[in-house]
């Protein structure tokens, strides 16, 4: 346990995070995922369990802004890939994930109230202005989704059944209870 708190481990971790390893820096991507999703999921859980309405609202605002940011990120990737032969993930600046990491920290930081500011200044006015149109789109999409699920109910059940069988087999294998199947020799052939 003393090793985890040592200065050497912290220095190595910080160097890995800040050392540019190209645009596909896996450490920075993991840090973005951890700061952007894992920490907020756990913090949301704690706020719900403590029944702290201020914390619940803080994390609801974060998720609204984070979801909007994620949508913009996906559509920007698609838009740029129409004009270029490679997707945005290939042409992103080497600093992209560092900036994203800083942005995600800023959103969560209570002293900056980043998520609250973006929500109040941009998201809330947008949705108030376009609420009727958004409700129509969401309602229509929900209706189409229900039709799709209803139309493919048999296929969904088949996939669900297959998945259940695979998971049961995997569970047996992990517990060491699976019986090995011996290949049978064809009839009429002697060994």
Short mmCIF file of N, CA, C and O in Angstrom, two decimals, residues 15-138:
data_model
loop_
_atom_site.label_atom_id
_atom_site.label_comp_id
_atom_site.label_asym_id
_atom_site.label_seq_id
_atom_site.Cartn_x
_atom_site.Cartn_y
_atom_site.Cartn_z
N UNK A 15 3.59 11.43 -15.73
CA UNK A 15 4.35 11.43 -16.99
C UNK A 15 3.61 10.68 -18.09
O UNK A 15 3.60 11.10 -19.23
N UNK A 16 2.99 9.55 -17.73
CA UNK A 16 2.21 8.81 -18.73
C UNK A 16 1.05 9.63 -19.24
O UNK A 16 0.74 9.62 -20.43
N UNK A 17 0.39 10.37 -18.35
CA UNK A 17 -0.74 11.19 -18.75
C UNK A 17 -0.32 12.36 -19.62
O UNK A 17 -0.97 12.68 -20.60
N UNK A 18 0.78 12.99 -19.27
CA UNK A 18 1.19 14.20 -19.97
C UNK A 18 2.17 13.98 -21.11
O UNK A 18 2.41 14.88 -21.90
N UNK A 19 2.76 12.81 -21.21
CA UNK A 19 3.72 12.52 -22.27
C UNK A 19 3.00 12.26 -23.58
O UNK A 19 2.23 11.30 -23.68
N UNK A 20 3.21 13.08 -24.59
CA UNK A 20 2.51 12.86 -25.86
C UNK A 20 2.99 11.56 -26.53
O UNK A 20 4.15 11.40 -26.82
N UNK A 21 2.06 10.65 -26.71
CA UNK A 21 2.37 9.39 -27.39
C UNK A 21 1.68 9.34 -28.74
O UNK A 21 1.33 8.30 -29.24
N UNK A 22 1.44 10.48 -29.35
CA UNK A 22 0.72 10.53 -30.61
C UNK A 22 -0.76 10.77 -30.36
O UNK A 22 -1.22 10.93 -29.24
N UNK A 23 -1.53 10.80 -31.43
CA UNK A 23 -2.95 11.09 -31.31
C UNK A 23 -3.73 9.91 -30.73
O UNK A 23 -4.86 10.06 -30.34
N UNK A 24 -3.13 8.74 -30.68
CA UNK A 24 -3.82 7.57 -30.13
C UNK A 24 -3.31 7.24 -28.73
O UNK A 24 -3.12 6.08 -28.40
N UNK A 25 -3.09 8.25 -27.93
CA UNK A 25 -2.58 8.07 -26.58
C UNK A 25 -3.61 7.34 -25.73
O UNK A 25 -4.59 7.92 -25.28
N UNK A 26 -3.39 6.06 -25.51
CA UNK A 26 -4.34 5.22 -24.79
C UNK A 26 -4.48 5.65 -23.33
O UNK A 26 -5.57 5.60 -22.78
N UNK A 27 -3.42 6.13 -22.75
CA UNK A 27 -3.48 6.56 -21.35
C UNK A 27 -4.40 7.77 -21.19
O UNK A 27 -5.23 7.82 -20.30
N UNK A 28 -4.28 8.73 -22.10
CA UNK A 28 -5.12 9.92 -22.03
C UNK A 28 -6.57 9.58 -22.33
O UNK A 28 -7.49 10.13 -21.73
N UNK A 29 -6.79 8.65 -23.26
CA UNK A 29 -8.16 8.22 -23.55
C UNK A 29 -8.79 7.55 -22.33
O UNK A 29 -9.96 7.78 -22.01
N UNK A 30 -8.02 6.69 -21.65
CA UNK A 30 -8.52 6.04 -20.44
C UNK A 30 -8.79 7.08 -19.36
O UNK A 30 -9.80 7.00 -18.64
N UNK A 31 -7.92 8.07 -19.25
CA UNK A 31 -8.13 9.14 -18.26
C UNK A 31 -9.41 9.91 -18.57
O UNK A 31 -10.19 10.22 -17.66
N UNK A 32 -9.66 10.19 -19.86
CA UNK A 32 -10.90 10.89 -20.24
C UNK A 32 -12.12 10.05 -19.90
O UNK A 32 -13.12 10.57 -19.38
N UNK A 33 -12.05 8.77 -20.17
CA UNK A 33 -13.17 7.88 -19.84
C UNK A 33 -13.39 7.81 -18.33
O UNK A 33 -14.52 7.87 -17.86
N UNK A 34 -12.30 7.72 -17.59
CA UNK A 34 -12.40 7.64 -16.13
C UNK A 34 -12.98 8.92 -15.55
O UNK A 34 -13.89 8.89 -14.72
N UNK A 35 -12.47 10.05 -15.99
CA UNK A 35 -12.93 11.34 -15.47
C UNK A 35 -14.31 11.70 -16.02
O UNK A 35 -15.14 12.26 -15.32
N UNK A 36 -14.57 11.34 -17.27
CA UNK A 36 -15.82 11.72 -17.90
C UNK A 36 -16.99 10.81 -17.59
O UNK A 36 -18.14 11.25 -17.63
N UNK A 37 -16.73 9.53 -17.28
CA UNK A 37 -17.83 8.59 -17.08
C UNK A 37 -17.76 7.89 -15.73
O UNK A 37 -18.71 7.91 -14.95
N UNK A 38 -16.64 7.24 -15.43
CA UNK A 38 -16.55 6.40 -14.22
C UNK A 38 -16.76 7.22 -12.95
O UNK A 38 -17.61 6.88 -12.12
N UNK A 39 -16.01 8.28 -12.79
CA UNK A 39 -16.15 9.12 -11.60
C UNK A 39 -17.55 9.73 -11.48
O UNK A 39 -18.17 9.66 -10.42
N UNK A 40 -18.11 10.29 -12.57
CA UNK A 40 -19.47 10.83 -12.46
C UNK A 40 -20.55 9.77 -12.17
O UNK A 40 -21.51 10.06 -11.47
N UNK A 41 -20.39 8.56 -12.71
CA UNK A 41 -21.37 7.51 -12.42
C UNK A 41 -21.36 7.21 -10.92
O UNK A 41 -22.42 7.14 -10.28
N UNK A 42 -20.18 7.07 -10.35
CA UNK A 42 -20.09 6.79 -8.92
C UNK A 42 -20.59 7.98 -8.09
O UNK A 42 -21.31 7.79 -7.10
N UNK A 43 -20.24 9.17 -8.51
CA UNK A 43 -20.70 10.36 -7.77
C UNK A 43 -22.22 10.51 -7.86
O UNK A 43 -22.85 10.94 -6.89
N UNK A 44 -22.79 10.17 -9.01
CA UNK A 44 -24.25 10.20 -9.16
C UNK A 44 -24.89 9.18 -8.23
O UNK A 44 -25.89 9.47 -7.55
N UNK A 45 -24.32 7.98 -8.18
CA UNK A 45 -24.81 6.94 -7.27
C UNK A 45 -24.80 7.44 -5.83
O UNK A 45 -25.78 7.29 -5.10
N UNK A 46 -23.69 8.05 -5.41
CA UNK A 46 -23.59 8.53 -4.04
C UNK A 46 -24.62 9.62 -3.75
O UNK A 46 -25.23 9.64 -2.69
N UNK A 47 -24.82 10.52 -4.71
CA UNK A 47 -25.80 11.60 -4.53
C UNK A 47 -27.21 11.04 -4.40
O UNK A 47 -28.00 11.50 -3.56
N UNK A 48 -27.54 10.03 -5.19
CA UNK A 48 -28.87 9.42 -5.12
C UNK A 48 -29.06 8.70 -3.79
O UNK A 48 -30.10 8.83 -3.14
N UNK A 49 -28.05 7.95 -3.38
CA UNK A 49 -28.16 7.19 -2.14
C UNK A 49 -28.24 8.09 -0.91
O UNK A 49 -28.91 7.77 0.05
N UNK A 50 -27.54 9.23 -0.94
CA UNK A 50 -27.59 10.17 0.19
C UNK A 50 -28.85 11.03 0.15
O UNK A 50 -29.13 11.74 1.09
N UNK A 51 -29.57 10.96 -0.98
CA UNK A 51 -30.77 11.77 -1.18
C UNK A 51 -30.46 13.27 -1.03
O UNK A 51 -31.24 14.03 -0.47
N UNK A 52 -29.30 13.66 -1.55
CA UNK A 52 -28.86 15.04 -1.51
C UNK A 52 -29.31 15.72 -2.81
O UNK A 52 -28.73 15.49 -3.88
N UNK A 53 -30.35 16.53 -2.74
CA UNK A 53 -30.92 17.13 -3.94
C UNK A 53 -29.96 18.07 -4.65
O UNK A 53 -29.97 18.17 -5.88
N UNK A 54 -29.12 18.77 -3.91
CA UNK A 54 -28.15 19.66 -4.55
C UNK A 54 -27.14 18.87 -5.38
O UNK A 54 -26.81 19.25 -6.50
N UNK A 55 -26.66 17.77 -4.82
CA UNK A 55 -25.71 16.92 -5.55
C UNK A 55 -26.40 16.23 -6.73
O UNK A 55 -25.82 16.09 -7.80
N UNK A 56 -27.64 15.79 -6.52
CA UNK A 56 -28.38 15.17 -7.62
C UNK A 56 -28.52 16.14 -8.77
O UNK A 56 -28.30 15.78 -9.93
N UNK A 57 -28.88 17.39 -8.48
CA UNK A 57 -29.03 18.39 -9.54
C UNK A 57 -27.69 18.67 -10.21
O UNK A 57 -27.61 18.80 -11.42
N UNK A 58 -26.64 18.75 -9.42
CA UNK A 58 -25.30 19.00 -9.97
C UNK A 58 -24.94 17.92 -10.99
O UNK A 58 -24.45 18.22 -12.08
N UNK A 59 -25.21 16.66 -10.64
CA UNK A 59 -24.85 15.57 -11.55
C UNK A 59 -25.82 15.45 -12.71
O UNK A 59 -25.43 15.05 -13.81
N UNK A 60 -27.08 15.81 -12.54
CA UNK A 60 -28.01 15.86 -13.67
C UNK A 60 -27.55 16.90 -14.69
O UNK A 60 -27.59 16.66 -15.90
N UNK A 61 -27.13 18.05 -14.20
CA UNK A 61 -26.62 19.09 -15.10
C UNK A 61 -25.37 18.59 -15.83
O UNK A 61 -25.21 18.82 -17.04
N UNK A 62 -24.50 17.91 -15.10
CA UNK A 62 -23.29 17.35 -15.73
C UNK A 62 -23.67 16.40 -16.86
O UNK A 62 -23.15 16.48 -17.96
N UNK A 63 -24.60 15.46 -16.59
CA UNK A 63 -24.96 14.47 -17.61
C UNK A 63 -25.63 15.11 -18.80
O UNK A 63 -25.44 14.66 -19.94
N UNK A 64 -26.41 16.16 -18.59
CA UNK A 64 -27.03 16.86 -19.72
C UNK A 64 -25.96 17.49 -20.60
O UNK A 64 -26.00 17.37 -21.84
N UNK A 65 -24.98 18.13 -19.99
CA UNK A 65 -23.90 18.77 -20.76
C UNK A 65 -23.00 17.72 -21.39
O UNK A 65 -22.63 17.82 -22.56
N UNK A 66 -22.67 16.67 -20.63
CA UNK A 66 -21.81 15.61 -21.16
C UNK A 66 -22.47 14.92 -22.36
O UNK A 66 -21.83 14.65 -23.37
N UNK A 67 -23.76 14.63 -22.25
CA UNK A 67 -24.47 14.00 -23.35
C UNK A 67 -24.49 14.88 -24.58
O UNK A 67 -24.30 14.41 -25.71
N UNK A 68 -24.70 16.17 -24.39
CA UNK A 68 -24.69 17.12 -25.51
C UNK A 68 -23.31 17.19 -26.15
O UNK A 68 -23.18 17.19 -27.37
N UNK A 69 -22.29 17.23 -25.32
CA UNK A 69 -20.91 17.24 -25.83
C UNK A 69 -20.63 15.97 -26.62
O UNK A 69 -20.03 16.02 -27.70
N UNK A 70 -21.09 14.82 -26.13
CA UNK A 70 -20.87 13.55 -26.82
C UNK A 70 -21.56 13.54 -28.18
O UNK A 70 -21.01 13.05 -29.17
N UNK A 71 -22.78 14.09 -28.25
CA UNK A 71 -23.49 14.18 -29.53
C UNK A 71 -22.73 15.06 -30.52
O UNK A 71 -22.57 14.71 -31.69
N UNK A 72 -22.28 16.20 -30.05
CA UNK A 72 -21.51 17.11 -30.91
C UNK A 72 -20.24 16.41 -31.40
O UNK A 72 -19.89 16.49 -32.58
N UNK A 73 -19.59 15.68 -30.52
CA UNK A 73 -18.36 14.98 -30.86
C UNK A 73 -18.61 13.93 -31.95
O UNK A 73 -17.86 13.84 -32.92
N UNK A 74 -19.69 13.16 -31.82
CA UNK A 74 -20.01 12.12 -32.81
C UNK A 74 -20.35 12.75 -34.15
O UNK A 74 -19.86 12.32 -35.19
N UNK A 75 -21.21 13.78 -34.14
CA UNK A 75 -21.60 14.39 -35.40
C UNK A 75 -20.45 15.15 -36.05
O UNK A 75 -20.34 15.18 -37.28
N UNK A 76 -19.58 15.74 -35.27
CA UNK A 76 -18.40 16.42 -35.84
C UNK A 76 -17.50 15.40 -36.52
O UNK A 76 -16.96 15.65 -37.60
N UNK A 77 -17.35 14.24 -35.90
CA UNK A 77 -16.55 13.16 -36.49
C UNK A 77 -17.12 12.76 -37.84
O UNK A 77 -16.41 12.63 -38.83
N UNK A 78 -18.44 12.55 -37.91
CA UNK A 78 -19.10 12.15 -39.17
C UNK A 78 -19.01 13.26 -40.21
O UNK A 78 -18.75 13.00 -41.38
N UNK A 79 -19.22 14.49 -39.79
CA UNK A 79 -19.20 15.62 -40.72
C UNK A 79 -17.82 15.78 -41.35
O UNK A 79 -17.69 15.93 -42.57
N UNK A 80 -16.80 15.72 -40.54
CA UNK A 80 -15.44 15.87 -41.05
C UNK A 80 -15.06 14.69 -41.94
O UNK A 80 -14.38 14.86 -42.95
N UNK A 81 -15.53 13.49 -41.62
CA UNK A 81 -15.18 12.33 -42.42
C UNK A 81 -15.82 12.39 -43.81
O UNK A 81 -15.35 11.74 -44.74
N UNK A 82 -16.91 13.16 -43.99
CA UNK A 82 -17.48 13.34 -45.32
C UNK A 82 -16.54 14.14 -46.21
O UNK A 82 -16.49 13.92 -47.41
N UNK A 83 -15.81 15.07 -45.64
CA UNK A 83 -14.93 15.93 -46.41
C UNK A 83 -13.50 15.40 -46.50
O UNK A 83 -12.73 15.86 -47.31
N UNK A 84 -13.18 14.46 -45.69
CA UNK A 84 -11.84 13.87 -45.69
C UNK A 84 -11.99 12.37 -45.84
O UNK A 84 -13.02 11.80 -45.55
N UNK A 85 -10.95 11.72 -46.25
CA UNK A 85 -11.03 10.27 -46.43
C UNK A 85 -10.90 9.52 -45.12
O UNK A 85 -11.26 8.36 -45.04
N UNK A 86 -10.41 10.16 -44.08
CA UNK A 86 -10.27 9.49 -42.79
C UNK A 86 -11.14 10.15 -41.73
O UNK A 86 -11.45 11.33 -41.83
N UNK A 87 -11.59 9.37 -40.73
CA UNK A 87 -12.44 9.94 -39.69
C UNK A 87 -11.68 10.91 -38.79
O UNK A 87 -10.45 10.95 -38.79
N UNK A 88 -12.45 11.68 -38.01
CA UNK A 88 -11.87 12.69 -37.12
C UNK A 88 -10.87 12.08 -36.15
O UNK A 88 -9.87 12.71 -35.82
N UNK A 89 -11.11 10.84 -35.73
CA UNK A 89 -10.20 10.22 -34.77
C UNK A 89 -8.79 10.10 -35.33
O UNK A 89 -7.82 10.04 -34.59
N UNK A 90 -8.66 10.09 -36.65
CA UNK A 90 -7.33 10.02 -37.27
C UNK A 90 -6.72 11.40 -37.42
O UNK A 90 -5.52 11.58 -37.28
N UNK A 91 -7.54 12.42 -37.68
CA UNK A 91 -7.01 13.76 -37.95
C UNK A 91 -7.03 14.67 -36.74
O UNK A 91 -6.67 15.82 -36.85
N UNK A 92 -7.46 14.18 -35.60
CA UNK A 92 -7.50 15.02 -34.40
C UNK A 92 -6.11 15.50 -34.04
O UNK A 92 -5.12 14.82 -34.22
N UNK A 93 -6.10 16.66 -33.44
CA UNK A 93 -4.86 17.22 -32.95
C UNK A 93 -4.31 16.32 -31.84
O UNK A 93 -5.08 15.74 -31.08
N UNK A 94 -2.98 16.22 -31.73
CA UNK A 94 -2.41 15.44 -30.63
C UNK A 94 -2.84 15.97 -29.26
O UNK A 94 -2.81 15.25 -28.28
N UNK A 95 -3.28 17.20 -29.21
CA UNK A 95 -3.72 17.79 -27.94
C UNK A 95 -5.20 17.56 -27.66
O UNK A 95 -5.69 17.94 -26.60
N UNK A 96 -5.92 16.92 -28.58
CA UNK A 96 -7.38 16.78 -28.44
C UNK A 96 -7.76 16.14 -27.11
O UNK A 96 -8.60 16.67 -26.38
N UNK A 97 -7.18 15.00 -26.77
CA UNK A 97 -7.58 14.30 -25.55
C UNK A 97 -7.13 15.04 -24.29
O UNK A 97 -7.77 14.92 -23.25
N UNK A 98 -6.06 15.82 -24.37
CA UNK A 98 -5.66 16.64 -23.23
C UNK A 98 -6.68 17.76 -23.00
O UNK A 98 -7.06 18.04 -21.86
N UNK A 99 -7.13 18.36 -24.11
CA UNK A 99 -8.15 19.41 -24.00
C UNK A 99 -9.48 18.83 -23.52
O UNK A 99 -10.17 19.43 -22.69
N UNK A 100 -9.82 17.65 -24.03
CA UNK A 100 -11.06 16.99 -23.59
C UNK A 100 -10.98 16.67 -22.10
O UNK A 100 -11.95 16.89 -21.36
N UNK A 101 -9.84 16.16 -21.65
CA UNK A 101 -9.64 15.86 -20.24
C UNK A 101 -9.83 17.11 -19.39
O UNK A 101 -10.57 17.10 -18.39
N UNK A 102 -9.21 18.21 -19.80
CA UNK A 102 -9.33 19.47 -19.06
C UNK A 102 -10.78 19.96 -19.06
O UNK A 102 -11.29 20.43 -18.03
N UNK A 103 -11.46 19.82 -20.19
CA UNK A 103 -12.86 20.23 -20.30
C UNK A 103 -13.73 19.41 -19.34
O UNK A 103 -14.58 19.97 -18.63
N UNK A 104 -13.53 18.11 -19.28
CA UNK A 104 -14.32 17.25 -18.41
C UNK A 104 -14.07 17.56 -16.94
O UNK A 104 -15.00 17.56 -16.13
N UNK A 105 -12.82 17.86 -16.59
CA UNK A 105 -12.51 18.26 -15.21
C UNK A 105 -13.19 19.59 -14.90
O UNK A 105 -13.80 19.76 -13.84
N UNK A 106 -13.14 20.54 -15.83
CA UNK A 106 -13.77 21.84 -15.66
C UNK A 106 -15.29 21.69 -15.46
O UNK A 106 -15.88 22.38 -14.63
N UNK A 107 -15.91 20.78 -16.23
CA UNK A 107 -17.36 20.56 -16.09
C UNK A 107 -17.72 20.13 -14.67
O UNK A 107 -18.75 20.53 -14.14
N UNK A 108 -16.89 19.30 -14.08
CA UNK A 108 -17.20 18.71 -12.77
C UNK A 108 -16.76 19.55 -11.58
O UNK A 108 -17.29 19.39 -10.49
N UNK A 109 -15.81 20.39 -11.78
CA UNK A 109 -15.21 21.13 -10.68
C UNK A 109 -16.25 22.07 -10.03
O UNK A 109 -16.80 22.95 -10.69
N UNK A 110 -16.52 21.87 -8.75
CA UNK A 110 -17.52 22.71 -8.08
C UNK A 110 -17.19 24.20 -8.09
O UNK A 110 -18.07 25.04 -8.17
N UNK A 111 -15.90 24.53 -8.04
CA UNK A 111 -15.53 25.94 -7.99
C UNK A 111 -15.79 26.66 -9.31
O UNK A 111 -16.08 27.85 -9.32
N UNK A 112 -15.71 25.95 -10.42
CA UNK A 112 -15.97 26.59 -11.72
C UNK A 112 -17.42 26.47 -12.14
O UNK A 112 -17.89 27.26 -12.95
N UNK A 113 -18.14 25.47 -11.61
CA UNK A 113 -19.54 25.22 -11.97
C UNK A 113 -19.70 25.20 -13.49
O UNK A 113 -20.64 25.76 -14.05
N UNK A 114 -18.76 24.52 -14.16
CA UNK A 114 -18.76 24.48 -15.62
C UNK A 114 -20.02 23.91 -16.21
O UNK A 114 -20.60 24.50 -17.14
N UNK A 115 -20.49 22.78 -15.69
CA UNK A 115 -21.70 22.16 -16.24
C UNK A 115 -22.91 23.08 -16.03
O UNK A 115 -23.72 23.26 -16.94
N UNK A 116 -23.01 23.67 -14.86
CA UNK A 116 -24.14 24.58 -14.58
C UNK A 116 -24.11 25.78 -15.53
O UNK A 116 -25.13 26.17 -16.09
N UNK A 117 -22.93 26.36 -15.73
CA UNK A 117 -22.82 27.53 -16.61
C UNK A 117 -23.20 27.18 -18.04
O UNK A 117 -23.95 27.93 -18.68
N UNK A 118 -22.69 26.08 -18.57
CA UNK A 118 -23.03 25.69 -19.94
C UNK A 118 -24.51 25.37 -20.08
O UNK A 118 -25.15 25.72 -21.07
N UNK A 119 -25.06 24.71 -19.07
CA UNK A 119 -26.48 24.38 -19.11
C UNK A 119 -27.32 25.66 -19.11
O UNK A 119 -28.23 25.80 -19.94
N UNK A 120 -27.05 26.54 -18.18
CA UNK A 120 -27.87 27.75 -18.04
C UNK A 120 -27.70 28.71 -19.22
O UNK A 120 -28.67 29.35 -19.64
N UNK A 121 -26.50 28.80 -19.77
CA UNK A 121 -26.24 29.77 -20.86
C UNK A 121 -26.59 29.23 -22.24
O UNK A 121 -26.93 30.02 -23.13
N UNK A 122 -26.49 27.91 -22.45
CA UNK A 122 -26.66 27.38 -23.80
C UNK A 122 -27.75 26.31 -23.92
O UNK A 122 -28.66 26.45 -24.74
N UNK A 123 -27.66 25.25 -23.13
CA UNK A 123 -28.60 24.15 -23.28
C UNK A 123 -30.03 24.54 -22.91
O UNK A 123 -30.97 24.27 -23.67
N UNK A 124 -30.21 25.13 -21.75
CA UNK A 124 -31.56 25.49 -21.30
C UNK A 124 -32.24 26.44 -22.27
O UNK A 124 -33.37 26.18 -22.70
N UNK A 125 -31.59 27.54 -22.70
CA UNK A 125 -32.25 28.42 -23.68
C UNK A 125 -32.57 27.70 -25.01
O UNK A 125 -33.64 27.92 -25.58
N UNK A 126 -31.68 26.83 -25.44
CA UNK A 126 -31.92 26.09 -26.69
C UNK A 126 -33.16 25.21 -26.56
O UNK A 126 -34.04 25.22 -27.42
N UNK A 127 -33.23 24.43 -25.48
CA UNK A 127 -34.37 23.52 -25.31
C UNK A 127 -35.67 24.27 -25.03
O UNK A 127 -36.74 23.82 -25.46
N UNK A 128 -35.60 25.37 -24.32
CA UNK A 128 -36.82 26.15 -24.11
C UNK A 128 -37.34 26.70 -25.43
O UNK A 128 -38.56 26.72 -25.67
N UNK A 129 -36.44 27.13 -26.29
CA UNK A 129 -36.82 27.69 -27.59
C UNK A 129 -37.35 26.61 -28.55
O UNK A 129 -38.24 26.87 -29.34
N UNK A 130 -36.78 25.40 -28.47
CA UNK A 130 -37.13 24.35 -29.43
C UNK A 130 -37.83 23.15 -28.80
O UNK A 130 -37.87 22.07 -29.40
N UNK A 131 -38.42 23.32 -27.64
CA UNK A 131 -39.00 22.21 -26.90
C UNK A 131 -40.09 21.47 -27.70
O UNK A 131 -40.12 20.25 -27.72
N UNK A 132 -40.97 22.20 -28.36
CA UNK A 132 -42.07 21.56 -29.10
C UNK A 132 -41.52 20.70 -30.24
O UNK A 132 -41.97 19.57 -30.45
N UNK A 133 -40.52 21.21 -30.96
CA UNK A 133 -39.93 20.44 -32.07
C UNK A 133 -39.20 19.20 -31.55
O UNK A 133 -39.31 18.12 -32.12
N UNK A 134 -38.47 19.36 -30.46
CA UNK A 134 -37.74 18.24 -29.88
C UNK A 134 -38.72 17.18 -29.38
O UNK A 134 -38.51 15.97 -29.60
N UNK A 135 -39.83 17.60 -28.77
CA UNK A 135 -40.84 16.65 -28.31
C UNK A 135 -41.42 15.86 -29.48
O UNK A 135 -41.65 14.65 -29.36
N UNK A 136 -41.65 16.52 -30.62
CA UNK A 136 -42.16 15.83 -31.80
C UNK A 136 -41.16 14.79 -32.31
O UNK A 136 -41.53 13.65 -32.62
N UNK A 137 -39.90 15.17 -32.39
CA UNK A 137 -38.87 14.25 -32.87
C UNK A 137 -38.71 13.06 -31.93
O UNK A 137 -38.66 11.91 -32.37
N UNK A 138 -38.65 13.34 -30.64
CA UNK A 138 -38.48 12.27 -29.66
C UNK A 138 -39.70 11.35 -29.67
O UNK A 138 -39.57 10.12 -29.64
#
